[in-house]
PDB file of C-alpha atoms in Angstrom:
ATOM      1  CA  MET A   1       0.000   0.000   0.000  1.00 65.00           C
ATOM      2  CA  THR A   2       1.459   3.355  -1.073  1.00 75.00           C
ATOM      3  CA  ASP A   3       1.462   6.173   1.480  1.00 81.00           C
ATOM      4  CA  LEU A   4      -0.657   8.845  -0.184  1.00 89.00           C
ATOM      5  CA  THR A   5      -1.546  10.865   2.906  1.00 87.00           C
ATOM      6  CA  SER A   6       0.254  13.983   1.669  1.00 92.00           C
ATOM      7  CA  VAL A   7      -0.492  13.547  -2.046  1.00 95.00           C
ATOM      8  CA  ASP A   8      -2.955  15.758  -3.912  1.00 97.00           C
ATOM      9  CA  LEU A   9      -5.579  13.414  -5.392  1.00 96.00           C
ATOM     10  CA  SER A  10      -7.253  15.998  -7.616  1.00 97.00           C
ATOM     11  CA  SER A  11      -7.695  15.442 -11.348  1.00 97.00           C
ATOM     12  CA  SER A  12      -4.909  17.883 -12.267  1.00 96.00           C
ATOM     13  CA  THR A  13      -2.190  16.006 -10.376  1.00 97.00           C
ATOM     14  CA  MET A  14       0.697  14.384 -12.253  1.00 98.00           C
ATOM     15  CA  LEU A  15       2.843  12.822  -9.551  1.00 97.00           C
ATOM     16  CA  ALA A  16       6.478  12.444 -10.684  1.00 97.00           C
ATOM     17  CA  LEU A  17       8.582   9.825  -8.909  1.00 96.00           C
ATOM     18  CA  ASP A  18      12.039   8.359  -9.380  1.00 93.00           C
ATOM     19  CA  THR A  19      12.140   4.582  -8.872  1.00 93.00           C
ATOM     20  CA  VAL A  20       8.989   2.598  -8.044  1.00 94.00           C
ATOM     21  CA  PRO A  21       7.932  -1.049  -8.279  1.00 92.00           C
ATOM     22  CA  SER A  22       4.951  -0.244 -10.538  1.00 94.00           C
ATOM     23  CA  THR A  23       3.123   2.978 -11.391  1.00 96.00           C
ATOM     24  CA  ASN A  24      -0.081   0.955 -11.849  1.00 96.00           C
ATOM     25  CA  ASP A  25       0.104  -0.229  -8.231  1.00 95.00           C
ATOM     26  CA  ILE A  26       0.481   3.367  -7.049  1.00 97.00           C
ATOM     27  CA  ALA A  27      -2.422   4.513  -9.215  1.00 97.00           C
ATOM     28  CA  VAL A  28      -4.624   1.676  -7.938  1.00 97.00           C
ATOM     29  CA  ASP A  29      -3.884   2.735  -4.356  1.00 96.00           C
ATOM     30  CA  ALA A  30      -4.632   6.335  -5.288  1.00 97.00           C
ATOM     31  CA  GLY A  31      -7.908   5.338  -6.929  1.00 97.00           C
ATOM     32  CA  ARG A  32      -8.988   3.465  -3.818  1.00 96.00           C
ATOM     33  CA  ALA A  33      -8.011   6.488  -1.733  1.00 95.00           C
ATOM     34  CA  GLY A  34     -10.286   8.718  -3.820  1.00 95.00           C
ATOM     35  CA  ALA A  35      -8.123   9.994  -6.669  1.00 96.00           C
ATOM     36  CA  GLU A  36     -10.214  11.810  -9.227  1.00 96.00           C
ATOM     37  CA  HIS A  37     -10.624  10.989 -12.904  1.00 97.00           C
ATOM     38  CA  GLY A  38      -7.411  12.015 -14.679  1.00 98.00           C
ATOM     39  CA  TRP A  39      -5.081  11.751 -11.668  1.00 98.00           C
ATOM     40  CA  ALA A  40      -1.766  10.353 -12.894  1.00 98.00           C
ATOM     41  CA  VAL A  41       1.657   9.173 -11.776  1.00 98.00           C
ATOM     42  CA  ARG A  42       4.838   8.762 -13.793  1.00 97.00           C
ATOM     43  CA  ALA A  43       8.185   7.302 -12.817  1.00 95.00           C
ATOM     44  CA  SER A  44      11.718   7.288 -14.155  1.00 92.00           C
ATOM     45  CA  VAL A  45      12.249   3.565 -13.485  1.00 91.00           C
ATOM     46  CA  GLN A  46      10.042   0.606 -12.561  1.00 90.00           C
ATOM     47  CA  THR A  47      11.549  -2.397 -10.843  1.00 88.00           C
ATOM     48  CA  ALA A  48       8.438  -4.559 -11.250  1.00 77.00           C
ATOM     49  CA  GLY A  49       6.716  -3.198 -14.341  1.00 73.00           C
ATOM     50  CA  ARG A  50       4.225  -5.602 -15.876  1.00 69.00           C
ATOM     51  CA  GLY A  51       2.114  -6.055 -18.952  1.00 61.00           C
ATOM     52  CA  ARG A  52      -0.937  -8.106 -19.798  1.00 56.00           C
ATOM     53  CA  ARG A  53      -1.204 -11.596 -18.271  1.00 52.00           C
ATOM     54  CA  GLY A  54       1.755 -10.934 -15.957  1.00 52.00           C
ATOM     55  CA  HIS A  55       4.375 -10.276 -18.634  1.00 54.00           C
ATOM     56  CA  SER A  56       7.298  -8.213 -17.377  1.00 54.00           C
ATOM     57  CA  TRP A  57       7.741  -4.763 -18.890  1.00 56.00           C
ATOM     58  CA  THR A  58      11.380  -3.667 -19.032  1.00 62.00           C
ATOM     59  CA  SER A  59      11.489  -0.184 -17.528  1.00 67.00           C
ATOM     60  CA  PRO A  60      14.970   1.382 -17.741  1.00 77.00           C
ATOM     61  CA  ASN A  61      15.649   5.049 -17.170  1.00 84.00           C
ATOM     62  CA  GLY A  62      15.008   7.366 -20.115  1.00 88.00           C
ATOM     63  CA  SER A  63      11.544   6.239 -21.174  1.00 94.00           C
ATOM     64  CA  LEU A  64       7.998   6.941 -19.968  1.00 96.00           C
ATOM     65  CA  TYR A  65       6.090   4.886 -17.391  1.00 96.00           C
ATOM     66  CA  LEU A  66       2.710   6.499 -16.775  1.00 98.00           C
ATOM     67  CA  SER A  67      -0.514   5.411 -15.080  1.00 98.00           C
ATOM     68  CA  ILE A  68      -3.804   7.325 -15.207  1.00 98.00           C
ATOM     69  CA  VAL A  69      -6.871   6.892 -12.991  1.00 98.00           C
ATOM     70  CA  LEU A  70     -10.017   6.698 -15.129  1.00 98.00           C
ATOM     71  CA  ARG A  71     -13.562   7.078 -13.797  1.00 97.00           C
ATOM     72  CA  PRO A  72     -15.775   7.301 -16.884  1.00 97.00           C
ATOM     73  CA  GLN A  73     -19.459   7.597 -16.117  1.00 95.00           C
ATOM     74  CA  VAL A  74     -20.514   4.434 -17.930  1.00 96.00           C
ATOM     75  CA  PRO A  75     -22.070   1.112 -16.852  1.00 95.00           C
ATOM     76  CA  MET A  76     -19.457  -1.151 -15.287  1.00 92.00           C
ATOM     77  CA  GLN A  77     -19.541  -3.725 -18.097  1.00 93.00           C
ATOM     78  CA  MET A  78     -18.557  -0.960 -20.514  1.00 96.00           C
ATOM     79  CA  LEU A  79     -15.152  -0.643 -18.840  1.00 96.00           C
ATOM     80  CA  MET A  80     -14.098  -3.534 -21.077  1.00 95.00           C
ATOM     81  CA  GLY A  81     -13.772  -0.967 -23.857  1.00 97.00           C
ATOM     82  CA  LEU A  82     -11.199   1.158 -22.023  1.00 98.00           C
ATOM     83  CA  PRO A  83      -8.058  -0.661 -23.267  1.00 97.00           C
ATOM     84  CA  ALA A  84      -8.979   0.089 -26.880  1.00 98.00           C
ATOM     85  CA  VAL A  85     -10.044   3.644 -26.053  1.00 98.00           C
ATOM     86  CA  THR A  86      -6.718   4.171 -24.302  1.00 98.00           C
ATOM     87  CA  SER A  87      -4.783   2.829 -27.284  1.00 98.00           C
ATOM     88  CA  LEU A  88      -6.521   5.297 -29.602  1.00 98.00           C
ATOM     89  CA  GLY A  89      -5.662   8.141 -27.239  1.00 98.00           C
ATOM     90  CA  VAL A  90      -2.000   7.116 -27.203  1.00 98.00           C
ATOM     91  CA  LEU A  91      -2.060   6.958 -31.017  1.00 98.00           C
ATOM     92  CA  ASP A  92      -3.412  10.519 -31.088  1.00 98.00           C
ATOM     93  CA  ALA A  93      -0.512  11.698 -28.919  1.00 98.00           C
ATOM     94  CA  LEU A  94       2.084   9.878 -31.041  1.00 98.00           C
ATOM     95  CA  GLU A  95       0.643  11.218 -34.269  1.00 98.00           C
ATOM     96  CA  GLY A  96       0.986  14.678 -32.754  1.00 97.00           C
ATOM     97  CA  LEU A  97       4.732  14.008 -32.569  1.00 97.00           C
ATOM     98  CA  GLY A  98       4.910  13.343 -36.304  1.00 96.00           C
ATOM     99  CA  LEU A  99       4.169   9.613 -36.509  1.00 97.00           C
ATOM    100  CA  GLN A 100       1.042   9.820 -38.679  1.00 96.00           C
ATOM    101  CA  GLY A 101       0.757   6.651 -40.742  1.00 96.00           C
ATOM    102  CA  ARG A 102       3.660   5.069 -38.853  1.00 97.00           C
ATOM    103  CA  VAL A 103       1.923   3.729 -35.749  1.00 98.00           C
ATOM    104  CA  GLY A 104      -0.857   1.212 -35.301  1.00 98.00           C
ATOM    105  CA  VAL A 105      -2.578  -0.994 -32.743  1.00 98.00           C
ATOM    106  CA  LYS A 106      -1.447  -4.552 -32.081  1.00 97.00           C
ATOM    107  CA  TRP A 107      -4.686  -6.218 -30.925  1.00 97.00           C
ATOM    108  CA  PRO A 108      -5.890  -5.677 -28.315  1.00 95.00           C
ATOM    109  CA  ASN A 109      -4.153  -2.441 -27.282  1.00 93.00           C
ATOM    110  CA  ASP A 110      -0.356  -2.255 -27.615  1.00 94.00           C
ATOM    111  CA  ILE A 111       1.160   0.176 -30.109  1.00 98.00           C
ATOM    112  CA  VAL A 112       3.480  -0.926 -32.910  1.00 98.00           C
ATOM    113  CA  SER A 113       5.625   1.119 -35.259  1.00 98.00           C
ATOM    114  CA  VAL A 114       8.373   0.935 -37.898  1.00 97.00           C
ATOM    115  CA  PRO A 115      11.890   2.395 -38.104  1.00 97.00           C
ATOM    116  CA  ARG A 116      12.278   5.725 -39.854  1.00 97.00           C
ATOM    117  CA  GLU A 117      14.467   4.012 -42.484  1.00 96.00           C
ATOM    118  CA  ILE A 118      11.301   2.483 -43.973  1.00 96.00           C
ATOM    119  CA  PRO A 119       9.833   5.463 -45.876  1.00 93.00           C
ATOM    120  CA  THR A 120       6.452   4.014 -46.874  1.00 94.00           C
ATOM    121  CA  PRO A 121       5.834   1.006 -44.630  1.00 95.00           C
ATOM    122  CA  HIS A 122       3.600  -1.882 -45.645  1.00 94.00           C
ATOM    123  CA  SER A 123       1.134  -2.999 -42.993  1.00 93.00           C
ATOM    124  CA  SER A 124       3.127  -6.206 -42.451  1.00 92.00           C
ATOM    125  CA  GLN A 125       6.115  -4.114 -41.323  1.00 96.00           C
ATOM    126  CA  PHE A 126       4.306  -2.768 -38.249  1.00 96.00           C
ATOM    127  CA  ASN A 127       5.800  -5.522 -36.111  1.00 93.00           C
ATOM    128  CA  ARG A 128       7.872  -3.788 -33.454  1.00 96.00           C
ATOM    129  CA  LYS A 129       6.431  -2.733 -30.108  1.00 95.00           C
ATOM    130  CA  LEU A 130       6.636   0.953 -29.206  1.00 97.00           C
ATOM    131  CA  VAL A 131       4.090   1.175 -26.380  1.00 97.00           C
ATOM    132  CA  GLY A 132       2.789  -1.328 -23.868  1.00 94.00           C
ATOM    133  CA  ILE A 133      -0.629  -0.668 -22.347  1.00 96.00           C
ATOM    134  CA  LEU A 134      -2.181  -2.403 -19.347  1.00 96.00           C
ATOM    135  CA  VAL A 135      -5.657  -1.341 -18.189  1.00 97.00           C
ATOM    136  CA  GLU A 136      -6.836  -2.767 -14.863  1.00 96.00           C
ATOM    137  CA  ALA A 137     -10.341  -2.350 -13.428  1.00 95.00           C
ATOM    138  CA  ARG A 138     -10.738  -2.017  -9.669  1.00 95.00           C
ATOM    139  CA  SER A 139     -13.383  -1.080  -7.093  1.00 90.00           C
ATOM    140  CA  SER A 140     -13.449   1.547  -4.363  1.00 89.00           C
ATOM    141  CA  ASP A 141     -15.850   3.341  -2.039  1.00 87.00           C
ATOM    142  CA  MET A 142     -16.398   5.782  -4.912  1.00 86.00           C
ATOM    143  CA  GLY A 143     -17.380   2.944  -7.227  1.00 90.00           C
ATOM    144  CA  ALA A 144     -15.589   1.124 -10.018  1.00 93.00           C
ATOM    145  CA  PHE A 145     -12.597   2.736 -11.676  1.00 97.00           C
ATOM    146  CA  ALA A 146      -9.747   1.741 -13.960  1.00 97.00           C
ATOM    147  CA  VAL A 147      -6.047   2.434 -14.158  1.00 98.00           C
ATOM    148  CA  ALA A 148      -4.426   2.794 -17.573  1.00 98.00           C
ATOM    149  CA  GLY A 149      -0.730   1.923 -17.410  1.00 97.00           C
ATOM    150  CA  ILE A 150       1.247   3.162 -20.417  1.00 97.00           C
ATOM    151  CA  GLY A 151       4.909   2.453 -21.103  1.00 96.00           C
ATOM    152  CA  VAL A 152       6.491   4.297 -24.039  1.00 97.00           C
ATOM    153  CA  ASN A 153       9.986   3.458 -25.285  1.00 95.00           C
ATOM    154  CA  ILE A 154      11.470   6.915 -25.754  1.00 96.00           C
ATOM    155  CA  ILE A 155      14.969   5.516 -26.142  1.00 94.00           C
ATOM    156  CA  SER A 156      16.154   1.987 -26.829  1.00 84.00           C
ATOM    157  CA  PRO A 157      16.766  -0.060 -23.667  1.00 75.00           C
ATOM    158  CA  VAL A 158      20.358  -0.613 -24.817  1.00 74.00           C
ATOM    159  CA  ASP A 159      20.913   3.155 -24.710  1.00 69.00           C
ATOM    160  CA  ALA A 160      19.455   3.603 -21.225  1.00 65.00           C
ATOM    161  CA  PRO A 161      21.724   4.769 -18.414  1.00 64.00           C
ATOM    162  CA  PRO A 162      22.764   1.840 -16.211  1.00 65.00           C
ATOM    163  CA  ALA A 163      20.726   1.327 -13.055  1.00 61.00           C
ATOM    164  CA  SER A 164      22.340   1.535  -9.650  1.00 59.00           C
ATOM    165  CA  PRO A 165      23.363  -1.825  -8.141  1.00 58.00           C
ATOM    166  CA  GLU A 166      20.461  -1.643  -5.669  1.00 61.00           C
ATOM    167  CA  VAL A 167      17.875  -0.930  -8.370  1.00 56.00           C
ATOM    168  CA  GLN A 168      19.292  -3.574 -10.703  1.00 57.00           C
ATOM    169  CA  ALA A 169      19.184  -6.129  -7.889  1.00 55.00           C
ATOM    170  CA  ALA A 170      15.481  -5.371  -7.336  1.00 55.00           C
ATOM    171  CA  ILE A 171      14.759  -5.669 -11.066  1.00 53.00           C
ATOM    172  CA  ASP A 172      16.625  -8.970 -11.311  1.00 56.00           C
ATOM    173  CA  ALA A 173      14.850 -10.393  -8.265  1.00 56.00           C
ATOM    174  CA  VAL A 174      11.384  -9.678  -9.683  1.00 53.00           C
ATOM    175  CA  ALA A 175      12.360 -11.000 -13.114  1.00 55.00           C
ATOM    176  CA  SER A 176      13.672 -14.215 -11.542  1.00 55.00           C
ATOM    177  CA  VAL A 177      10.447 -14.840  -9.616  1.00 54.00           C
ATOM    178  CA  ARG A 178       8.286 -14.203 -12.663  1.00 49.00           C
ATOM    179  CA  ARG A 179      10.459 -16.429 -14.830  1.00 57.00           C
ATOM    180  CA  GLN A 180      10.142 -19.272 -12.318  1.00 59.00           C
ATOM    181  CA  GLN A 181       6.374 -18.806 -12.146  1.00 55.00           C
ATOM    182  CA  ALA A 182       6.073 -18.856 -15.934  1.00 54.00           C
ATOM    183  CA  GLU A 183       8.205 -21.985 -16.187  1.00 56.00           C
ATOM    184  CA  ALA A 184       6.166 -23.724 -13.506  1.00 56.00           C
ATOM    185  CA  THR A 185       2.824 -22.969 -15.147  1.00 54.00           C
ATOM    186  CA  GLY A 186       3.872 -23.061 -18.792  1.00 56.00           C
ATOM    187  CA  ALA A 187       2.321 -19.611 -19.222  1.00 55.00           C
ATOM    188  CA  ASN A 188       3.587 -16.585 -21.118  1.00 57.00           C
ATOM    189  CA  ASN A 189       5.379 -18.581 -23.794  1.00 61.00           C
ATOM    190  CA  VAL A 190       3.982 -16.479 -26.635  1.00 67.00           C
ATOM    191  CA  PRO A 191       6.838 -15.048 -28.760  1.00 71.00           C
ATOM    192  CA  ARG A 192       7.315 -11.368 -28.009  1.00 80.00           C
ATOM    193  CA  LEU A 193       7.606  -8.575 -30.511  1.00 89.00           C
ATOM    194  CA  ASP A 194      10.965  -6.850 -30.798  1.00 92.00           C
ATOM    195  CA  PRO A 195      10.919  -3.349 -29.290  1.00 94.00           C
ATOM    196  CA  ILE A 196      11.288  -0.042 -31.082  1.00 96.00           C
ATOM    197  CA  SER A 197      11.800   3.403 -29.568  1.00 97.00           C
ATOM    198  CA  LEU A 198      10.758   6.928 -30.495  1.00 97.00           C
ATOM    199  CA  ALA A 199      14.444   7.593 -31.144  1.00 96.00           C
ATOM    200  CA  GLU A 200      14.256   4.998 -33.948  1.00 97.00           C
ATOM    201  CA  ALA A 201      10.777   5.812 -35.228  1.00 97.00           C
ATOM    202  CA  LEU A 202      10.453   9.612 -35.278  1.00 97.00           C
ATOM    203  CA  PRO A 203      11.155  11.339 -38.606  1.00 94.00           C
ATOM    204  CA  GLU A 204      14.662  12.678 -39.100  1.00 94.00           C
ATOM    205  CA  GLY A 205      15.092  16.039 -37.407  1.00 92.00           C
ATOM    206  CA  ARG A 206      12.257  15.591 -34.909  1.00 94.00           C
ATOM    207  CA  ALA A 207      13.420  16.186 -31.352  1.00 94.00           C
ATOM    208  CA  LEU A 208      12.652  13.540 -28.746  1.00 96.00           C
ATOM    209  CA  PRO A 209      10.076  14.730 -26.218  1.00 97.00           C
ATOM    210  CA  THR A 210      10.992  14.870 -22.562  1.00 96.00           C
ATOM    211  CA  CYS A 211       9.268  12.367 -20.285  1.00 96.00           C
ATOM    212  CA  GLU A 212       7.330  15.237 -18.700  1.00 97.00           C
ATOM    213  CA  ASP A 213       6.079  16.655 -22.007  1.00 98.00           C
ATOM    214  CA  LEU A 214       5.195  13.228 -23.390  1.00 98.00           C
ATOM    215  CA  ALA A 215       3.340  12.299 -20.198  1.00 98.00           C
ATOM    216  CA  LYS A 216       1.246  15.470 -20.434  1.00 98.00           C
ATOM    217  CA  ALA A 217       0.463  14.894 -24.112  1.00 98.00           C
ATOM    218  CA  VAL A 218      -0.470  11.239 -23.578  1.00 98.00           C
ATOM    219  CA  ARG A 219      -2.678  11.971 -20.571  1.00 98.00           C
ATOM    220  CA  GLU A 220      -4.476  14.785 -22.402  1.00 98.00           C
ATOM    221  CA  ALA A 221      -5.070  12.638 -25.486  1.00 98.00           C
ATOM    222  CA  VAL A 222      -6.280   9.613 -23.514  1.00 98.00           C
ATOM    223  CA  LEU A 223      -8.677  11.693 -21.438  1.00 98.00           C
ATOM    224  CA  ALA A 224     -10.026  13.338 -24.598  1.00 98.00           C
ATOM    225  CA  ARG A 225     -10.721   9.923 -26.144  1.00 98.00           C
ATOM    226  CA  VAL A 226     -12.351   8.670 -22.931  1.00 98.00           C
ATOM    227  CA  ALA A 227     -14.595  11.764 -22.834  1.00 98.00           C
ATOM    228  CA  ARG A 228     -15.749  11.213 -26.428  1.00 98.00           C
ATOM    229  CA  TRP A 229     -16.391   7.524 -25.762  1.00 98.00           C
ATOM    230  CA  GLN A 230     -18.328   8.329 -22.576  1.00 98.00           C
ATOM    231  CA  ARG A 231     -20.554  10.765 -24.473  1.00 98.00           C
ATOM    232  CA  ALA A 232     -21.218   8.154 -27.150  1.00 98.00           C
ATOM    233  CA  ILE A 233     -22.147   5.551 -24.526  1.00 98.00           C
ATOM    234  CA  ALA A 234     -24.491   8.064 -22.879  1.00 97.00           C
ATOM    235  CA  ALA A 235     -26.124   8.670 -26.258  1.00 98.00           C
ATOM    236  CA  GLY A 236     -26.895   4.963 -26.583  1.00 97.00           C
ATOM    237  CA  LEU A 237     -24.223   4.126 -29.153  1.00 97.00           C
ATOM    238  CA  GLY A 238     -22.819   1.342 -26.988  1.00 96.00           C
ATOM    239  CA  ALA A 239     -25.939  -0.821 -27.043  1.00 96.00           C
ATOM    240  CA  ALA A 240     -24.177  -3.545 -29.038  1.00 97.00           C
ATOM    241  CA  GLY A 241     -21.104  -3.506 -26.822  1.00 97.00           C
ATOM    242  CA  PRO A 242     -18.440  -1.174 -25.387  1.00 98.00           C
ATOM    243  CA  MET A 243     -16.404  -1.119 -28.601  1.00 98.00           C
ATOM    244  CA  ALA A 244     -19.313  -0.076 -30.794  1.00 98.00           C
ATOM    245  CA  PRO A 245     -18.736   3.713 -30.592  1.00 98.00           C
ATOM    246  CA  ILE A 246     -15.047   3.410 -31.544  1.00 98.00           C
ATOM    247  CA  LEU A 247     -15.068   0.301 -33.733  1.00 98.00           C
ATOM    248  CA  SER A 248     -14.524   2.124 -37.015  1.00 97.00           C
ATOM    249  CA  SER A 249     -11.545   4.144 -35.739  1.00 97.00           C
ATOM    250  CA  TYR A 250     -10.081   1.140 -33.986  1.00 98.00           C
ATOM    251  CA  VAL A 251     -10.300  -1.164 -37.009  1.00 98.00           C
ATOM    252  CA  ASP A 252      -8.733   1.518 -39.211  1.00 97.00           C
ATOM    253  CA  ASN A 253      -5.631   1.360 -37.003  1.00 98.00           C
ATOM    254  CA  LEU A 254      -5.069  -2.436 -37.021  1.00 98.00           C
ATOM    255  CA  PRO A 255      -2.168  -3.147 -39.410  1.00 97.00           C
ATOM    256  CA  MET A 256      -2.655  -6.913 -38.994  1.00 97.00           C
ATOM    257  CA  LEU A 257      -6.278  -6.844 -40.150  1.00 97.00           C
ATOM    258  CA  GLY A 258      -6.841  -8.998 -43.222  1.00 96.00           C
ATOM    259  CA  LYS A 259      -3.562 -10.864 -42.772  1.00 97.00           C
ATOM    260  CA  PRO A 260      -3.043 -14.583 -42.154  1.00 97.00           C
ATOM    261  CA  VAL A 261      -2.498 -15.140 -38.430  1.00 97.00           C
ATOM    262  CA  SER A 262      -1.926 -17.863 -35.914  1.00 96.00           C
ATOM    263  CA  VAL A 263      -4.011 -17.829 -32.733  1.00 97.00           C
ATOM    264  CA  VAL A 264      -1.601 -18.570 -29.894  1.00 94.00           C
ATOM    265  CA  ALA A 265      -2.540 -19.675 -26.379  1.00 93.00           C
ATOM    266  CA  GLN A 266      -0.670 -18.428 -23.300  1.00 85.00           C
ATOM    267  CA  ASN A 267       1.444 -21.583 -23.223  1.00 85.00           C
ATOM    268  CA  GLY A 268       2.653 -20.928 -26.775  1.00 85.00           C
ATOM    269  CA  ASN A 269       0.492 -23.576 -28.449  1.00 91.00           C
ATOM    270  CA  THR A 270      -1.170 -22.641 -31.742  1.00 94.00           C
ATOM    271  CA  LEU A 271      -4.930 -23.032 -31.433  1.00 95.00           C
ATOM    272  CA  ALA A 272      -5.917 -22.034 -34.946  1.00 96.00           C
ATOM    273  CA  VAL A 273      -4.649 -20.499 -38.186  1.00 97.00           C
ATOM    274  CA  GLY A 274      -6.711 -18.259 -40.431  1.00 98.00           C
ATOM    275  CA  TYR A 275      -7.322 -14.714 -41.576  1.00 98.00           C
ATOM    276  CA  PHE A 276      -7.843 -11.875 -39.099  1.00 98.00           C
ATOM    277  CA  THR A 277     -11.096 -10.469 -40.466  1.00 98.00           C
ATOM    278  CA  GLY A 278     -12.464  -8.147 -37.810  1.00 97.00           C
ATOM    279  CA  ILE A 279     -13.333  -7.159 -34.245  1.00 98.00           C
ATOM    280  CA  ASP A 280     -16.732  -7.532 -32.637  1.00 97.00           C
ATOM    281  CA  ALA A 281     -18.401  -4.956 -30.388  1.00 97.00           C
ATOM    282  CA  TRP A 282     -16.882  -6.627 -27.290  1.00 97.00           C
ATOM    283  CA  GLY A 283     -13.333  -6.421 -28.598  1.00 97.00           C
ATOM    284  CA  ARG A 284     -12.955 -10.070 -29.577  1.00 98.00           C
ATOM    285  CA  ALA A 285     -10.870 -10.930 -32.638  1.00 98.00           C
ATOM    286  CA  GLU A 286     -12.691 -12.579 -35.528  1.00 98.00           C
ATOM    287  CA  VAL A 287     -10.589 -15.135 -37.420  1.00 98.00           C
ATOM    288  CA  LYS A 288     -11.782 -16.904 -40.570  1.00 98.00           C
ATOM    289  CA  LEU A 289     -10.470 -20.468 -40.583  1.00 97.00           C
ATOM    290  CA  GLY A 290      -9.585 -22.622 -43.576  1.00 91.00           C
ATOM    291  CA  THR A 291     -12.935 -24.386 -43.232  1.00 94.00           C
ATOM    292  CA  GLY A 292     -14.704 -21.115 -43.934  1.00 95.00           C
ATOM    293  CA  GLU A 293     -15.921 -20.862 -40.348  1.00 97.00           C
ATOM    294  CA  THR A 294     -15.303 -17.602 -38.472  1.00 98.00           C
ATOM    295  CA  LYS A 295     -14.417 -17.937 -34.781  1.00 97.00           C
ATOM    296  CA  THR A 296     -14.048 -15.234 -32.149  1.00 98.00           C
ATOM    297  CA  PHE A 297     -11.220 -15.146 -29.615  1.00 97.00           C
ATOM    298  CA  SER A 298     -10.802 -13.133 -26.412  1.00 96.00           C
ATOM    299  CA  ALA A 299      -7.598 -11.209 -25.770  1.00 94.00           C
ATOM    300  CA  GLU A 300      -7.667 -12.512 -22.203  1.00 91.00           C
ATOM    301  CA  VAL A 301      -6.659 -15.983 -23.356  1.00 92.00           C
ATOM    302  CA  VAL A 302      -4.957 -15.711 -26.769  1.00 94.00           C
ATOM    303  CA  SER A 303      -2.590 -13.578 -28.836  1.00 93.00           C
ATOM    304  CA  LEU A 304      -2.392 -13.182 -32.607  1.00 95.00           C
ATOM    305  CA  ARG A 305       0.816 -13.475 -34.610  1.00 93.00           C
ATOM    306  CA  GLU A 306       1.081 -12.818 -38.332  1.00 92.00           C
ATOM    307  CA  VAL A 307       2.223 -15.820 -40.374  1.00 90.00           C
TER     308      VAL A 307
END
């Protein structure tokens, strides 16, 4: 439990910290303590950063690790749409840096990009991970809320300043425990995408943003997307499911759509092979199999990899 007794929990707060286990854990504690919609925390280093399904997220100094408390006024079941809404907000912020047409969504919500050396990238070349996003729903005395954790590679991990011995020891200890857990359960054996950084993706001559400036831009863009989505839900546009109001924009930003894919379980086993044909209103991937049948798959249990 994070000590937040002296922390301003108003919506305008962007708490800046040095080294933390996880910004999402801090934001969850803040949300339970009453943090308002939009409250955020960023850190220079995470020793126990994590992604979806318990994956570790490497968090060296020099990149952005940001978590935002979200309290949209929507029915609780609609919170399932927040990961996709968040990804579109992050895309908006990145496009504002000059990455129009060079970033996309890796279903369900991570952001992929291409090196600047590829002038006119084909959709199949959007295969390197620029941003990891983890949205976690929680409850509090103020009702349900969510925390959107966003990790942006500003610089390549190999270019990051070395961590102190104490910090590196903490990172290694967490990584060791998670590796042992994964080996024991057979989970998290899905091949990972290679990373890419803003330093490699931004057009020549574009200055890298500072962590502070990027955090502000990302928070502003995510909150703007959440506000638009909330208004659409209130207007009844989410009757079919939480993705319905954003489905068109979301699908337009899926480079893998229409490509042959393998459907991979958490243990690395291939469950199916087919064509990635769409997304339903609940965010499930639609894959057309060789038999002609179309099956839907939840992001909670599978990943897609282009073949």
